[in-house]
PDB file of C-alpha atoms in Angstrom:
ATOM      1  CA  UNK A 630      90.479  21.838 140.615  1.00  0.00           C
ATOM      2  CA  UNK A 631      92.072  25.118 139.220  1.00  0.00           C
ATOM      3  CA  UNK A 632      94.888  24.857 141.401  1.00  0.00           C
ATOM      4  CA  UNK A 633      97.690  22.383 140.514  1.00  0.00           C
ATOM      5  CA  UNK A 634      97.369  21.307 144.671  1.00  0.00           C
ATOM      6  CA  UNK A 635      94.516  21.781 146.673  1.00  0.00           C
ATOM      7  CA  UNK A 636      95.691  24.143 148.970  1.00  0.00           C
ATOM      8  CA  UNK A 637      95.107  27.858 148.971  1.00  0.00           C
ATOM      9  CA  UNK A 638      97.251  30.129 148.185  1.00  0.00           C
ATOM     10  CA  UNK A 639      99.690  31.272 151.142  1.00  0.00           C
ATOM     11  CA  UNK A 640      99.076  34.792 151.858  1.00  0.00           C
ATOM     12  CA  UNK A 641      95.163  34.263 151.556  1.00  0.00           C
ATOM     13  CA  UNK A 642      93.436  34.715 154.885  1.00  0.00           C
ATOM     14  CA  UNK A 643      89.815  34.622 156.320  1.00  0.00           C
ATOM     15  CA  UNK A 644      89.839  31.087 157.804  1.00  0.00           C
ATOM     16  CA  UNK A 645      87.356  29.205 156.745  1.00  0.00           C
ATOM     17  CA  UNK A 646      84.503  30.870 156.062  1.00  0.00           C
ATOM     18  CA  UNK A 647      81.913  30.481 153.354  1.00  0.00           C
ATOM     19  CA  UNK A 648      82.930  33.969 152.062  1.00  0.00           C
ATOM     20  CA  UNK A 649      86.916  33.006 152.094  1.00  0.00           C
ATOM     21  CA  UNK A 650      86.221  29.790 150.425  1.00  0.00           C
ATOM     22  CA  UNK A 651      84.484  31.817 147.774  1.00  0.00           C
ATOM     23  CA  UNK A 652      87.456  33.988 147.469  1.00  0.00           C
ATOM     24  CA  UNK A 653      89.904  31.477 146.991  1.00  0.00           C
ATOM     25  CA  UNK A 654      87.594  29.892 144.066  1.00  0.00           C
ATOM     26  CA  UNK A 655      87.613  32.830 142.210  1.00  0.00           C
ATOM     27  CA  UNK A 656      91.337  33.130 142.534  1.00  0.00           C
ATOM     28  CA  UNK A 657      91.643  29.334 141.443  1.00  0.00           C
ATOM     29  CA  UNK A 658      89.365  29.738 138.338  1.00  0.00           C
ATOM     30  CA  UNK A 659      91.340  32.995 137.220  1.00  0.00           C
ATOM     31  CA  UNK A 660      94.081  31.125 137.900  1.00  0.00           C
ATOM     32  CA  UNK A 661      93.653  28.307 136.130  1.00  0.00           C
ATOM     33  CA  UNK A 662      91.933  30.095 133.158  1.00  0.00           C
ATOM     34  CA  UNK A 663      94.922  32.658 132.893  1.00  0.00           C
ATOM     35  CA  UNK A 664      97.747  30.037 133.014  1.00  0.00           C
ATOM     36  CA  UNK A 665      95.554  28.998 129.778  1.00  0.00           C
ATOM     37  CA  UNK A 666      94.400  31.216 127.670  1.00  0.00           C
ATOM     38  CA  UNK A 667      96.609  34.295 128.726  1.00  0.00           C
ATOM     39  CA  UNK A 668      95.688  38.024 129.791  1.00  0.00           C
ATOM     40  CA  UNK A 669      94.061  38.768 126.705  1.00  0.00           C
ATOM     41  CA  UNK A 670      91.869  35.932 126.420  1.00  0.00           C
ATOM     42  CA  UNK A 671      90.827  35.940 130.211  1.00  0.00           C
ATOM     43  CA  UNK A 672      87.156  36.860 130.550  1.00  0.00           C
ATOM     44  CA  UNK A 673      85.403  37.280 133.955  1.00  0.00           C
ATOM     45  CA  UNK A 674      82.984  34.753 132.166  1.00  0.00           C
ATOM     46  CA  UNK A 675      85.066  32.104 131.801  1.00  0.00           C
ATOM     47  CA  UNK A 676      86.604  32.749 135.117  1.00  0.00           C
ATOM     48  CA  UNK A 677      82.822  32.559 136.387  1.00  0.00           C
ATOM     49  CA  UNK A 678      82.139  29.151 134.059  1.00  0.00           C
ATOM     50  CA  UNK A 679      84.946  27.468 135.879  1.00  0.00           C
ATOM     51  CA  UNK A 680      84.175  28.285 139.268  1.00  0.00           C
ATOM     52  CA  UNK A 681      81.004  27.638 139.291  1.00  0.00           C
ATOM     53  CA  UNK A 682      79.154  30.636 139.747  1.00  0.00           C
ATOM     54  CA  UNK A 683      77.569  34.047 138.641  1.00  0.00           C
ATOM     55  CA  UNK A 684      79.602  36.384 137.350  1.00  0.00           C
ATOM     56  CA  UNK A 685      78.104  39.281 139.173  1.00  0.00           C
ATOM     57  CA  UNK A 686      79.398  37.469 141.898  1.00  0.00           C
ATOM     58  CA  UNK A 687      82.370  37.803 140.990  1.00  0.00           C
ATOM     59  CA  UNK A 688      82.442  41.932 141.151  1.00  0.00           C
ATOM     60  CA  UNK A 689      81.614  41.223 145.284  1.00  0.00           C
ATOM     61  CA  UNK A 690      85.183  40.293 145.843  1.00  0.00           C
ATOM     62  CA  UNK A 691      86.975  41.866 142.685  1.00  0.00           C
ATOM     63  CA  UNK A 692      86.234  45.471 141.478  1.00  0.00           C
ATOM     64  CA  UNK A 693      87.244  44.392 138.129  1.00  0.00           C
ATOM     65  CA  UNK A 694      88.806  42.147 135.557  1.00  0.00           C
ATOM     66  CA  UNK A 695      91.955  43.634 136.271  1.00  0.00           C
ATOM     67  CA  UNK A 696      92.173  43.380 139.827  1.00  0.00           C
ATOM     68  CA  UNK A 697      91.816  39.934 140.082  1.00  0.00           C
ATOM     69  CA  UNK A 698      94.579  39.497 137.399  1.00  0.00           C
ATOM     70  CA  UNK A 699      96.355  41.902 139.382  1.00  0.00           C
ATOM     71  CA  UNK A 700      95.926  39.298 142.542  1.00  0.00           C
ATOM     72  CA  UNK A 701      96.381  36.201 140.520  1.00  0.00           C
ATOM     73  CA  UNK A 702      99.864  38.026 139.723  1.00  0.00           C
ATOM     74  CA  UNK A 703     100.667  38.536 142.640  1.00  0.00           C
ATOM     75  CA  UNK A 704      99.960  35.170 144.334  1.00  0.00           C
ATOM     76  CA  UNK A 705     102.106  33.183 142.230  1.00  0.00           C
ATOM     77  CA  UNK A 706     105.063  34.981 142.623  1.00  0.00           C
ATOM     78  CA  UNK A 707     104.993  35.084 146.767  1.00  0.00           C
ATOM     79  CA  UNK A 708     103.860  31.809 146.786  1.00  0.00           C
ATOM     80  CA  UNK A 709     106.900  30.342 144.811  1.00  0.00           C
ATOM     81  CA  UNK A 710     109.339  32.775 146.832  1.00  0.00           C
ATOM     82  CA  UNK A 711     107.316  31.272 150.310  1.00  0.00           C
ATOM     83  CA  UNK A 712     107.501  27.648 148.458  1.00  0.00           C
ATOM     84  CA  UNK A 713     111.608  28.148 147.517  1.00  0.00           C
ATOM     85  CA  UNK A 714     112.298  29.459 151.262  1.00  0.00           C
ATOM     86  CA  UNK A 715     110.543  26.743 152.740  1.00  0.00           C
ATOM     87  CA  UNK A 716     112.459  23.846 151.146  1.00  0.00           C
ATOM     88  CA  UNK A 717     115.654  26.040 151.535  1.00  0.00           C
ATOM     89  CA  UNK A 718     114.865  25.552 154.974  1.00  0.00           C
ATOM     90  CA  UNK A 719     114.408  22.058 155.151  1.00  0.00           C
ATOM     91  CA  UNK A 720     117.845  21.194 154.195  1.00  0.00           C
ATOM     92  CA  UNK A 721     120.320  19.983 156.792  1.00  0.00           C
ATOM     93  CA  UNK A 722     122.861  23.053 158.483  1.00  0.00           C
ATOM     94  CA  UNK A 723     125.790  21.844 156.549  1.00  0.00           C
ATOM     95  CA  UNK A 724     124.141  21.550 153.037  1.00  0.00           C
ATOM     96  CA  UNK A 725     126.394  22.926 150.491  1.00  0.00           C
ATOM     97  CA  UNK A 726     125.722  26.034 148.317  1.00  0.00           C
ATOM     98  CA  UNK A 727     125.672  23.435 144.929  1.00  0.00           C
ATOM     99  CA  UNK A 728     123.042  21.743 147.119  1.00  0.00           C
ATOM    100  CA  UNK A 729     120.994  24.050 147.537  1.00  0.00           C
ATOM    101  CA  UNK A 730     120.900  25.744 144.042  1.00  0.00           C
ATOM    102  CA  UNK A 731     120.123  21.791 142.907  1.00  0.00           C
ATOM    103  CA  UNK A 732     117.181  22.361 145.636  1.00  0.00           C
ATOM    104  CA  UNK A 733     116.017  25.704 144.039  1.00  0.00           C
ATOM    105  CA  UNK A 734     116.012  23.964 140.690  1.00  0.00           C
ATOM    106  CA  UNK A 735     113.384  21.395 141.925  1.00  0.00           C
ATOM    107  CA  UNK A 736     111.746  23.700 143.871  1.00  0.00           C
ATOM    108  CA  UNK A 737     111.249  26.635 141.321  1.00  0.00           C
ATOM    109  CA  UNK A 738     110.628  23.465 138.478  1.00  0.00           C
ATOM    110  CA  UNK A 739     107.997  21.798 140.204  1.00  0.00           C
ATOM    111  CA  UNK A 740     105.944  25.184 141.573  1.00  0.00           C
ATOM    112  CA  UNK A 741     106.128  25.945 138.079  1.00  0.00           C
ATOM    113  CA  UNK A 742     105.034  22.747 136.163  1.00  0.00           C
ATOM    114  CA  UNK A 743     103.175  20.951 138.754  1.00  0.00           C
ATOM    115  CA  UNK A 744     102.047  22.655 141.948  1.00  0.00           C
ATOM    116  CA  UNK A 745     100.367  25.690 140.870  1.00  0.00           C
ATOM    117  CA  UNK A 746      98.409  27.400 137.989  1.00  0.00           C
ATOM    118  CA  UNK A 747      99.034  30.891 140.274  1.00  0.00           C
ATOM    119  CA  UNK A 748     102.749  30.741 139.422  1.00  0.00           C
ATOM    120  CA  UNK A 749     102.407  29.286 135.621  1.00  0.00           C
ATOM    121  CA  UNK A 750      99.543  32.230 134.966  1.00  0.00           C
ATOM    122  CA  UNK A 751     102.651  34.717 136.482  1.00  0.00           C
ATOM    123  CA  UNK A 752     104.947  33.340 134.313  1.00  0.00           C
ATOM    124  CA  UNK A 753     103.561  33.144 131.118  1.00  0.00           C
ATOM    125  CA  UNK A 754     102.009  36.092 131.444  1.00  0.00           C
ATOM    126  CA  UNK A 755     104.301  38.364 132.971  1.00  0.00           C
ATOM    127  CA  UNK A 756     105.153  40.155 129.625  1.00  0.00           C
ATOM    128  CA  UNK A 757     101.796  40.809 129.090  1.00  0.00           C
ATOM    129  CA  UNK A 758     100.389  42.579 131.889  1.00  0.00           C
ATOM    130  CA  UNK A 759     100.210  46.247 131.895  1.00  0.00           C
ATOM    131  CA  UNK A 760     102.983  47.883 134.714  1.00  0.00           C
ATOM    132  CA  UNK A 761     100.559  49.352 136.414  1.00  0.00           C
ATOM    133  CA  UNK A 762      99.113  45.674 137.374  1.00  0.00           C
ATOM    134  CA  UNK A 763     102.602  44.659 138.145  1.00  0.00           C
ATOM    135  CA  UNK A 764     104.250  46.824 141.038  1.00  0.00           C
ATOM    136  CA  UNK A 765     103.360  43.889 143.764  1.00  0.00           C
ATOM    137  CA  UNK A 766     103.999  41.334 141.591  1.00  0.00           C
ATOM    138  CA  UNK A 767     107.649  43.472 140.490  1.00  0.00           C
ATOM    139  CA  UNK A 768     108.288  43.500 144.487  1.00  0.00           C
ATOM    140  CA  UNK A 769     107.783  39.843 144.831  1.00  0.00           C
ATOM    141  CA  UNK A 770     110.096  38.732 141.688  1.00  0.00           C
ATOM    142  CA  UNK A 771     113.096  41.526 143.312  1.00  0.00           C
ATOM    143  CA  UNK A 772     112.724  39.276 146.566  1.00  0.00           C
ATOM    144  CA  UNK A 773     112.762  35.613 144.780  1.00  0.00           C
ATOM    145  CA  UNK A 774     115.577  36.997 142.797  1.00  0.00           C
ATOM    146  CA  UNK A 775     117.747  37.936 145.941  1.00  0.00           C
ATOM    147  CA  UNK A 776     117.247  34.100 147.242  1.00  0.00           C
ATOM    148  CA  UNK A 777     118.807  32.904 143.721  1.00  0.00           C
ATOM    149  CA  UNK A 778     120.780  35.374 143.771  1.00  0.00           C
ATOM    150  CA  UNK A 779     122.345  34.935 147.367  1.00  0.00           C
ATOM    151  CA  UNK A 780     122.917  31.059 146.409  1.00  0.00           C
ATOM    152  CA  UNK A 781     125.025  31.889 143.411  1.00  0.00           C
ATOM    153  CA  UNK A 782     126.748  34.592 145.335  1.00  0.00           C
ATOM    154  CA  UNK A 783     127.768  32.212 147.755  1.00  0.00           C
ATOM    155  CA  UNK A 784     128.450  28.787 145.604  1.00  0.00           C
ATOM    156  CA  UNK A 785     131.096  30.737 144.112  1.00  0.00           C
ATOM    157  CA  UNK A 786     132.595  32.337 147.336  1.00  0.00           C
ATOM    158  CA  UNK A 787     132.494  28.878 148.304  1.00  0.00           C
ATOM    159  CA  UNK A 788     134.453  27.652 144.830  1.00  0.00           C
ATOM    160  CA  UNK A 789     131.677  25.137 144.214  1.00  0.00           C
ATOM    161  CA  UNK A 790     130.679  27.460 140.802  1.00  0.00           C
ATOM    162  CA  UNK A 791     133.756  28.866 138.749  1.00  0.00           C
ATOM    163  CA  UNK A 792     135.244  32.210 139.942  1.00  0.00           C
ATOM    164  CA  UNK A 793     134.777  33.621 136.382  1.00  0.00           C
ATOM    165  CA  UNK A 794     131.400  34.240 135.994  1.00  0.00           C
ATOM    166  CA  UNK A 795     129.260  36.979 136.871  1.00  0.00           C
ATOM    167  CA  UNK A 796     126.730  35.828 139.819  1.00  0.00           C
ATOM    168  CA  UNK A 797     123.840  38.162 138.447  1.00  0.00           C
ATOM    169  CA  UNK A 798     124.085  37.436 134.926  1.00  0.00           C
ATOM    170  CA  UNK A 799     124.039  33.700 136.239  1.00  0.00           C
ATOM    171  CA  UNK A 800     121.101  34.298 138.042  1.00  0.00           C
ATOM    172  CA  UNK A 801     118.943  35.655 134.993  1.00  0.00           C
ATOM    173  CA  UNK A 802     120.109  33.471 132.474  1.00  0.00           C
ATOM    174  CA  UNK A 803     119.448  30.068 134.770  1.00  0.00           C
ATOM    175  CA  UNK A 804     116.015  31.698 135.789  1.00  0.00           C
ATOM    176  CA  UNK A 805     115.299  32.494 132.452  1.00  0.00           C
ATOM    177  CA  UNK A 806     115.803  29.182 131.367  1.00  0.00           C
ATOM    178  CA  UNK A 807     113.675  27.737 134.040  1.00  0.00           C
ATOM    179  CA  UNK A 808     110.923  30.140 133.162  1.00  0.00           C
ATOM    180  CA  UNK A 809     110.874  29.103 129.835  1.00  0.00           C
ATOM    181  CA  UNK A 810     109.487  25.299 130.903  1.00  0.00           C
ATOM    182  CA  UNK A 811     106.623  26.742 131.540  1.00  0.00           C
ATOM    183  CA  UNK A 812     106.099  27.541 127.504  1.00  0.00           C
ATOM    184  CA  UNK A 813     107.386  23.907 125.933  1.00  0.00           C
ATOM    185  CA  UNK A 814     106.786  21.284 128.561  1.00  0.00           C
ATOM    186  CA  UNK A 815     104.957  18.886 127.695  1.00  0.00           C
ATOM    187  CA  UNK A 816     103.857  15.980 130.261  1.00  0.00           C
ATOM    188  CA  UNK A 817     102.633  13.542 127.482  1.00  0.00           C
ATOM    189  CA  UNK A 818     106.332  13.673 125.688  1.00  0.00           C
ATOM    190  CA  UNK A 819     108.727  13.535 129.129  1.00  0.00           C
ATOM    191  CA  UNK A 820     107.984  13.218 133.001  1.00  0.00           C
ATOM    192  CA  UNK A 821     108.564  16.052 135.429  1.00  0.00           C
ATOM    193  CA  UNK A 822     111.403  14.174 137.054  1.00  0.00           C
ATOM    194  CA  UNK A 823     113.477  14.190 133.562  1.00  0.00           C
ATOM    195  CA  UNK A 824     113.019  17.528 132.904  1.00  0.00           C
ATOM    196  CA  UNK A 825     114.013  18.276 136.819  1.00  0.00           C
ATOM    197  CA  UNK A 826     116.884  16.268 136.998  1.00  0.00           C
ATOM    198  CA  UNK A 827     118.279  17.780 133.523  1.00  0.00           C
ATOM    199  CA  UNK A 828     118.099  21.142 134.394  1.00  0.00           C
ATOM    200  CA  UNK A 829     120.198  19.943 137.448  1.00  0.00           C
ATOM    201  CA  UNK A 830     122.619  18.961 135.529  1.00  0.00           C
ATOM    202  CA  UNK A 831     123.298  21.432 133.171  1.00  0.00           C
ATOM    203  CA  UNK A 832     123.432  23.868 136.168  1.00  0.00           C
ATOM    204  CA  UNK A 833     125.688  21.941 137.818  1.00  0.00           C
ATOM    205  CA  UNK A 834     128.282  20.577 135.376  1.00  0.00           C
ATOM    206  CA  UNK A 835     128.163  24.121 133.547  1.00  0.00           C
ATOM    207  CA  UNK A 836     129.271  26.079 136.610  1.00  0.00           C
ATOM    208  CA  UNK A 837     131.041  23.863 138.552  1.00  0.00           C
ATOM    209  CA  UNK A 838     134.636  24.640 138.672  1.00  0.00           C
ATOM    210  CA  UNK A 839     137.296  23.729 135.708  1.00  0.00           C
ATOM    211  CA  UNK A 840     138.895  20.904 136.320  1.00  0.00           C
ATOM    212  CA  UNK A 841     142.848  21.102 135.895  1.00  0.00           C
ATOM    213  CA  UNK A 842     144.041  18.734 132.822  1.00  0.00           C
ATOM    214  CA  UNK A 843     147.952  17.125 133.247  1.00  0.00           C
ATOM    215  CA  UNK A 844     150.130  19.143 130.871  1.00  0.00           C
ATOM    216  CA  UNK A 845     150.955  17.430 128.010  1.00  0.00           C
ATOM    217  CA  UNK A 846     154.180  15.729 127.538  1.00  0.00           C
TER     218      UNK A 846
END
């Protein structure tokens, strides 16, 4: 499957219908053959080879090349930001704010690594695409940022992340880091779980609060 999970992506509508299902394929293959071989190496061929179908087909649902990058984009951005808000909203009322950056770790990790080629093809490629293919996609990453963002923002009105750092230069730098995975992971040399529960920690034990030392004697 191009897709990382089976399902589709979130925004995609049309039910269930032979011509929606043909959609989402195409979106799956470009998908899965962007998150490999990059913008320039993408070819409505390949895209076709992996879906299993004609290329010309391909034209009935995409005016070009670009505008199914354009979609691919798009898709793995909101569905991250839909992905992040969900398990944001799982957690229990009183969850603290360190909790729930720990959960946007996972969460933005896993989307990433694991659960779908959409947001690894966004990732990697998201210094590659030319700005005119990116104004959705720029409007999608302004949103997921404000959801970091507001977490940071409010771990360290909270006191749970050190008073004397700058929440948006936080923000970009953990992000950043995160993003990164995408480029060096590598499942055959560490599990998904390692690499999870390390980035938790460095988040965690680099911005939580100094602790006071006794003054020397």
């Amino acid at each position: 499957m191009a897709r990382k999970a089976g399902t589709p992506p979130s925004h995609v509508e049309g039910g269930d219908s032979k011509s929606h299902r043909t959609r989402t394929r195409i979106l799956d293959a470009a998908a899965h053959v962007l998150s490999v071989k990059g913008f320039a190496g993408t070819r409505l061929t390949d895209v076709a080879e992996y879906a299993q179908l004609q290329a010309p087909a391909i034209y009935y649902y995409f005016p070009s090349r670009e505008d199914l990058i354009e979609e691919v984009m798009f898709c793995g951005i909101s569905d991250m930001r839909l992905h992040l808000q969900r398990k944001l909203d799982e957690l229990p009322p009183d969850a603290t704010a360190m909790e729930k950056i720990m959960t946007a770790v996972d969460s933005h990790l896993r989307h990433e690594l694991e659960l779908s080629d959409y947001t690894t093809a966004s990732i990697r490629n998201s210094g590659q695409i030319p700005e005119h293919l990116r104004t959705r996609q720029k409007e999608e990453e302004a949103a997921y940022g404000r959801i970091w963002q507001r977490l940071f923002t409010d771990a360290i009105a909270d006191g749970e992340i050190r008073a004397d750092v700058d929440a948006r230069l936080t923000r970009l730098l953990v992000m950043g880091a995160l993003n990164w995975a995408a480029e060096w992971w590598d499942p055959s040399r560490g599990t998904l779980d390692g690499v999870v529960r390390t980035a938790q920690t460095l988040v965690q034990t680099g911005l939580s609060p100094l602790r006071a030392t006794p003054q020397s004697q």
